[in-house]
Amino acid sequence: MLFYGNYLRYNERAANACLGNGSNHATLCRVTLAKYVKSVRWNETVHIRTLLVPGALVGENRSAGSTHAERSLLHEWLVDDSIVFISICTYIGHGAFNFDAAIVPDVKEERRIKALLREAADTFVPQSKGAKHEINCVYPDMISASGTLTVPSVMDLFERQRTKLIGDQAELQRLKTEDDIMIVVYLIQQLELPPDTTVQPQDEIEISSAFT
């Protein structure tokens, strides 16, 4: 199966494929909502349908004097015409940039976008006790060309700590074989990926996780 962090990496590729002439590179900075409907398996052909999200719906950044602009997109992944993954992602770029090749939503699609945004706002509240904190080291292959952590690396760090909260890999295997329970990521809400937070090899970063 495709690692869930790579879905967001391919979203970013799809977004950049929609940029108009003269537009700068778009970097993923926020995942408002991501729903993993069905796993994508190797050798499956995926069609990524990308729609513009009206800026007024998501409160895109227009800070006075800022050289950054934000644009949001709805990405729908389809395998054999069935949706397997759907997400609303926001991208940041320096100066003017537009997703000229993205689909302009019709009235029905705008209603669906609004429904997804309402779902994204209904977030879980972490428990005040029982949070787990740990320090992880940054390695060179975790760093993007812009100096930030790559999105798959961020997701991998989350998954490692999730596994530790559950127990360990042996406990995950026991749940699968003895109790027929598989623990997978099915939903992401309000994930922020600050584009200006750069890292260096051997930096130490603290990761905190808590049950909801």
Tab-separated table of N, CA and C in Angstrom, residues 65-153:
chain	number	residue	atom	x	y	z
A	65	GLY	N	1.639	43.813	3.061
A	65	GLY	CA	3.085	43.848	2.976
A	65	GLY	C	3.738	42.485	2.841
A	66	SER	N	2.952	41.416	2.884
A	66	SER	CA	3.530	40.079	2.786
A	66	SER	C	3.819	39.736	1.337
A	67	THR	N	4.952	39.053	1.097
A	67	THR	CA	5.291	38.594	-0.248
A	67	THR	C	4.726	37.206	-0.507
A	68	HIS	N	4.031	36.641	0.473
A	68	HIS	CA	3.448	35.316	0.341
A	68	HIS	C	1.965	35.419	-0.030
A	69	ALA	N	1.521	34.467	-0.801
A	69	ALA	CA	0.105	34.348	-1.115
A	69	ALA	C	-0.300	32.899	-0.890
A	70	GLU	N	-1.539	32.700	-0.545
A	70	GLU	CA	-2.039	31.356	-0.336
A	70	GLU	C	-3.173	31.054	-1.311
A	71	ARG	N	-3.232	29.813	-1.754
A	71	ARG	CA	-4.324	29.333	-2.587
A	71	ARG	C	-4.662	27.921	-2.106
A	72	SER	N	-5.953	27.594	-2.093
A	72	SER	CA	-6.383	26.282	-1.610
A	72	SER	C	-7.011	25.475	-2.739
A	73	LEU	N	-6.824	24.171	-2.647
A	73	LEU	CA	-7.313	23.255	-3.671
A	73	LEU	C	-8.004	22.055	-3.032
A	74	LEU	N	-8.989	21.536	-3.725
A	74	LEU	CA	-9.587	20.255	-3.371
A	74	LEU	C	-8.994	19.207	-4.300
A	75	HIS	N	-8.378	18.185	-3.720
A	75	HIS	CA	-7.821	17.077	-4.504
A	75	HIS	C	-8.685	15.840	-4.303
A	76	GLU	N	-9.130	15.249	-5.383
A	76	GLU	CA	-9.870	13.992	-5.344
A	76	GLU	C	-9.059	12.926	-6.076
A	77	TRP	N	-8.754	11.846	-5.384
A	77	TRP	CA	-8.048	10.729	-5.999
A	77	TRP	C	-9.069	9.677	-6.429
A	78	LEU	N	-8.975	9.268	-7.680
A	78	LEU	CA	-9.913	8.276	-8.187
A	78	LEU	C	-9.174	7.078	-8.759
A	79	VAL	N	-9.640	5.896	-8.408
A	79	VAL	CA	-9.172	4.648	-9.000
A	79	VAL	C	-10.403	3.969	-9.591
A	80	ASP	N	-10.382	3.747	-10.892
A	80	ASP	CA	-11.546	3.170	-11.581
A	80	ASP	C	-12.816	3.972	-11.293
A	81	ASP	N	-12.682	5.303	-11.319
A	81	ASP	CA	-13.795	6.240	-11.142
A	81	ASP	C	-14.380	6.260	-9.729
A	82	SER	N	-13.727	5.604	-8.776
A	82	SER	CA	-14.174	5.644	-7.385
A	82	SER	C	-13.193	6.465	-6.561
A	83	ILE	N	-13.722	7.343	-5.676
A	83	ILE	CA	-12.866	8.179	-4.843
A	83	ILE	C	-12.209	7.329	-3.765
A	84	VAL	N	-10.877	7.413	-3.681
A	84	VAL	CA	-10.134	6.677	-2.654
A	84	VAL	C	-9.487	7.627	-1.642
A	85	PHE	N	-9.380	8.899	-1.995
A	85	PHE	CA	-8.754	9.881	-1.104
A	85	PHE	C	-9.267	11.257	-1.498
A	86	ILE	N	-9.596	12.076	-0.500
A	86	ILE	CA	-10.080	13.420	-0.774
A	86	ILE	C	-9.465	14.365	0.253
A	87	SER	N	-9.040	15.543	-0.187
A	87	SER	CA	-8.375	16.461	0.740
A	87	SER	C	-8.523	17.898	0.272
A	88	ILE	N	-8.493	18.794	1.250
A	88	ILE	CA	-8.423	20.227	0.980
A	88	ILE	C	-7.076	20.712	1.497
A	89	CYS	N	-6.238	21.190	0.594
A	89	CYS	CA	-4.874	21.592	0.930
A	89	CYS	C	-4.636	23.044	0.519
A	90	THR	N	-3.830	23.716	1.311
A	90	THR	CA	-3.470	25.099	1.021
A	90	THR	C	-1.989	25.164	0.676
A	91	TYR	N	-1.689	25.965	-0.333
A	91	TYR	CA	-0.318	26.096	-0.829
A	91	TYR	C	0.108	27.555	-0.745
A	92	ILE	N	1.380	27.731	-0.522
A	92	ILE	CA	1.935	29.076	-0.401
A	92	ILE	C	2.982	29.290	-1.483
A	93	GLY	N	3.054	30.512	-1.971
A	93	GLY	CA	4.054	30.847	-2.977
A	93	GLY	C	4.522	32.272	-2.774
A	94	HIS	N	5.685	32.589	-3.283
A	94	HIS	CA	6.220	33.946	-3.200
A	94	HIS	C	5.733	34.745	-4.405
A	95	GLY	N	5.133	35.900	-4.129
A	95	GLY	CA	4.615	36.702	-5.210
A	95	GLY	C	3.311	36.134	-5.746
A	96	ALA	N	2.985	36.519	-6.957
A	96	ALA	CA	1.717	36.080	-7.552
A	96	ALA	C	1.851	34.668	-8.105
A	97	PHE	N	0.859	33.857	-7.821
A	97	PHE	CA	0.792	32.557	-8.470
A	97	PHE	C	-0.662	32.116	-8.517
A	98	ASN	N	-1.008	31.400	-9.584
A	98	ASN	CA	-2.385	30.973	-9.782
A	98	ASN	C	-2.416	29.558	-10.336
A	99	PHE	N	-3.442	28.838	-9.935
A	99	PHE	CA	-3.636	27.485	-10.427
A	99	PHE	C	-4.579	27.531	-11.633
A	100	ASP	N	-4.038	27.984	-12.745
A	100	ASP	CA	-4.862	28.202	-13.929
A	100	ASP	C	-5.471	26.920	-14.482
A	101	ALA	N	-4.797	25.782	-14.268
A	101	ALA	CA	-5.279	24.528	-14.840
A	101	ALA	C	-6.210	23.762	-13.893
A	102	ALA	N	-6.425	24.289	-12.684
A	102	ALA	CA	-7.343	23.632	-11.759
A	102	ALA	C	-8.786	23.881	-12.200
A	103	ILE	N	-9.664	22.965	-11.854
A	103	ILE	CA	-11.067	23.048	-12.239
A	103	ILE	C	-11.792	24.083	-11.375
A	104	VAL	N	-12.588	24.925	-12.003
A	104	VAL	CA	-13.423	25.873	-11.260
A	104	VAL	C	-14.691	25.139	-10.836
A	105	PRO	N	-14.970	25.068	-9.544
A	105	PRO	CA	-16.118	24.278	-9.090
A	105	PRO	C	-17.447	24.897	-9.514
A	106	ASP	N	-18.411	24.023	-9.819
A	106	ASP	CA	-19.760	24.515	-10.080
A	106	ASP	C	-20.506	24.641	-8.752
A	107	VAL	N	-21.779	24.982	-8.801
A	107	VAL	CA	-22.547	25.219	-7.580
A	107	VAL	C	-22.610	23.962	-6.712
A	108	LYS	N	-22.823	22.824	-7.322
A	108	LYS	CA	-22.897	21.566	-6.581
A	108	LYS	C	-21.568	21.243	-5.916
A	109	GLU	N	-20.479	21.466	-6.627
A	109	GLU	CA	-19.154	21.187	-6.071
A	109	GLU	C	-18.812	22.159	-4.952
A	110	GLU	N	-19.246	23.406	-5.068
A	110	GLU	CA	-19.016	24.364	-3.981
A	110	GLU	C	-19.742	23.938	-2.716
A	111	ARG	N	-20.944	23.412	-2.849
A	111	ARG	CA	-21.681	22.926	-1.678
A	111	ARG	C	-20.926	21.775	-1.024
A	112	ARG	N	-20.347	20.922	-1.842
A	112	ARG	CA	-19.582	19.789	-1.295
A	112	ARG	C	-18.334	20.283	-0.574
A	113	ILE	N	-17.667	21.296	-1.133
A	113	ILE	CA	-16.489	21.876	-0.481
A	113	ILE	C	-16.875	22.464	0.877
A	114	LYS	N	-18.002	23.170	0.925
A	114	LYS	CA	-18.461	23.751	2.186
A	114	LYS	C	-18.739	22.660	3.222
A	115	ALA	N	-19.308	21.542	2.785
A	115	ALA	CA	-19.584	20.436	3.707
A	115	ALA	C	-18.287	19.844	4.253
A	116	LEU	N	-17.278	19.726	3.405
A	116	LEU	CA	-15.981	19.208	3.854
A	116	LEU	C	-15.318	20.171	4.835
A	117	LEU	N	-15.454	21.466	4.602
A	117	LEU	CA	-14.874	22.456	5.515
A	117	LEU	C	-15.564	22.410	6.871
A	118	ARG	N	-16.873	22.178	6.892
A	118	ARG	CA	-17.571	22.029	8.172
A	118	ARG	C	-17.067	20.797	8.914
A	119	GLU	N	-16.831	19.727	8.173
A	119	GLU	CA	-16.290	18.510	8.793
A	119	GLU	C	-14.888	18.759	9.337
A	120	ALA	N	-14.091	19.530	8.625
A	120	ALA	CA	-12.725	19.822	9.068
A	120	ALA	C	-12.710	20.620	10.358
A	121	ALA	N	-13.732	21.456	10.559
A	121	ALA	CA	-13.783	22.304	11.748
A	121	ALA	C	-14.199	21.530	12.993
A	122	ASP	N	-14.769	20.345	12.805
A	122	ASP	CA	-15.247	19.541	13.937
A	122	ASP	C	-14.100	18.681	14.455
A	123	THR	N	-13.120	19.317	15.096
A	123	THR	CA	-11.903	18.626	15.518
A	123	THR	C	-12.054	17.972	16.883
A	124	PHE	N	-11.222	16.966	17.113
A	124	PHE	CA	-11.162	16.313	18.413
A	124	PHE	C	-10.377	17.180	19.394
A	125	VAL	N	-10.655	17.017	20.665
A	125	VAL	CA	-9.933	17.746	21.705
A	125	VAL	C	-8.983	16.790	22.418
A	126	PRO	N	-7.666	17.046	22.378
A	126	PRO	CA	-6.715	16.137	23.045
A	126	PRO	C	-6.949	16.100	24.554
A	127	GLN	N	-6.693	14.949	25.139
A	127	GLN	CA	-6.785	14.821	26.586
A	127	GLN	C	-5.669	15.637	27.244
A	128	SER	N	-5.972	16.209	28.406
A	128	SER	CA	-4.986	17.032	29.100
A	128	SER	C	-3.889	16.196	29.747
A	129	LYS	N	-4.181	14.918	29.989
A	129	LYS	CA	-3.196	14.035	30.613
A	129	LYS	C	-2.803	12.925	29.638
A	130	GLY	N	-1.654	12.360	29.896
A	130	GLY	CA	-1.222	11.213	29.112
A	130	GLY	C	-0.506	11.534	27.825
A	131	ALA	N	-0.181	12.820	27.598
A	131	ALA	CA	0.554	13.171	26.390
A	131	ALA	C	1.960	12.585	26.435
A	132	LYS	N	2.444	12.196	25.274
A	132	LYS	CA	3.792	11.632	25.172
A	132	LYS	C	4.684	12.627	24.459
A	133	HIS	N	5.866	12.853	25.023
A	133	HIS	CA	6.831	13.782	24.441
A	133	HIS	C	8.145	13.037	24.200
A	134	GLU	N	8.737	13.290	23.067
A	134	GLU	CA	10.051	12.695	22.813
A	134	GLU	C	10.832	13.552	21.838
A	135	ILE	N	12.138	13.374	21.875
A	135	ILE	CA	13.060	14.115	21.016
A	135	ILE	C	13.530	13.208	19.892
A	136	ASN	N	13.479	13.729	18.670
A	136	ASN	CA	13.966	12.999	17.510
A	136	ASN	C	15.029	13.821	16.793
A	137	CYS	N	15.956	13.114	16.206
A	137	CYS	CA	17.047	13.754	15.471
A	137	CYS	C	16.673	13.897	13.999
A	138	VAL	N	17.082	15.002	13.384
A	138	VAL	CA	16.839	15.245	11.970
A	138	VAL	C	18.013	14.682	11.155
A	139	TYR	N	17.695	13.901	10.134
A	139	TYR	CA	18.718	13.337	9.249
A	139	TYR	C	18.629	13.993	7.873
A	140	PRO	N	19.735	14.008	7.130
A	140	PRO	CA	19.753	14.737	5.851
A	140	PRO	C	18.640	14.346	4.882
A	141	ASP	N	18.267	13.051	4.832
A	141	ASP	CA	17.250	12.634	3.876
A	141	ASP	C	15.833	13.032	4.281
A	142	MET	N	15.691	13.705	5.434
A	142	MET	CA	14.388	14.179	5.886
A	142	MET	C	14.127	15.628	5.479
A	143	ILE	N	15.123	16.270	4.863
A	143	ILE	CA	15.058	17.708	4.594
A	143	ILE	C	14.781	17.956	3.113
A	144	SER	N	13.845	18.865	2.853
A	144	SER	CA	13.498	19.208	1.477
A	144	SER	C	14.507	20.201	0.903
A	145	ALA	N	14.354	20.497	-0.380
A	145	ALA	CA	15.253	21.445	-1.037
A	145	ALA	C	15.144	22.841	-0.431
A	146	SER	N	13.986	23.166	0.140
A	146	SER	CA	13.795	24.481	0.753
A	146	SER	C	14.249	24.525	2.206
A	147	GLY	N	14.727	23.385	2.750
A	147	GLY	CA	15.249	23.368	4.112
A	147	GLY	C	14.247	22.965	5.174
A	148	THR	N	13.002	22.698	4.790
A	148	THR	CA	11.995	22.244	5.744
A	148	THR	C	11.971	20.721	5.790
A	149	LEU	N	11.321	20.165	6.798
A	149	LEU	CA	11.086	18.721	6.808
A	149	LEU	C	10.171	18.359	5.647
A	150	THR	N	10.484	17.278	4.935
A	150	THR	CA	9.582	16.823	3.884
A	150	THR	C	8.275	16.350	4.517
A	151	VAL	N	7.190	16.446	3.767
A	151	VAL	CA	5.886	16.031	4.291
A	151	VAL	C	5.881	14.551	4.683
A	152	PRO	N	6.415	13.629	3.847
A	152	PRO	CA	6.447	12.230	4.293
A	152	PRO	C	7.235	12.030	5.586
A	153	SER	N	8.289	12.831	5.800
A	153	SER	CA	9.065	12.713	7.042
A	153	SER	C	8.233	13.144	8.243
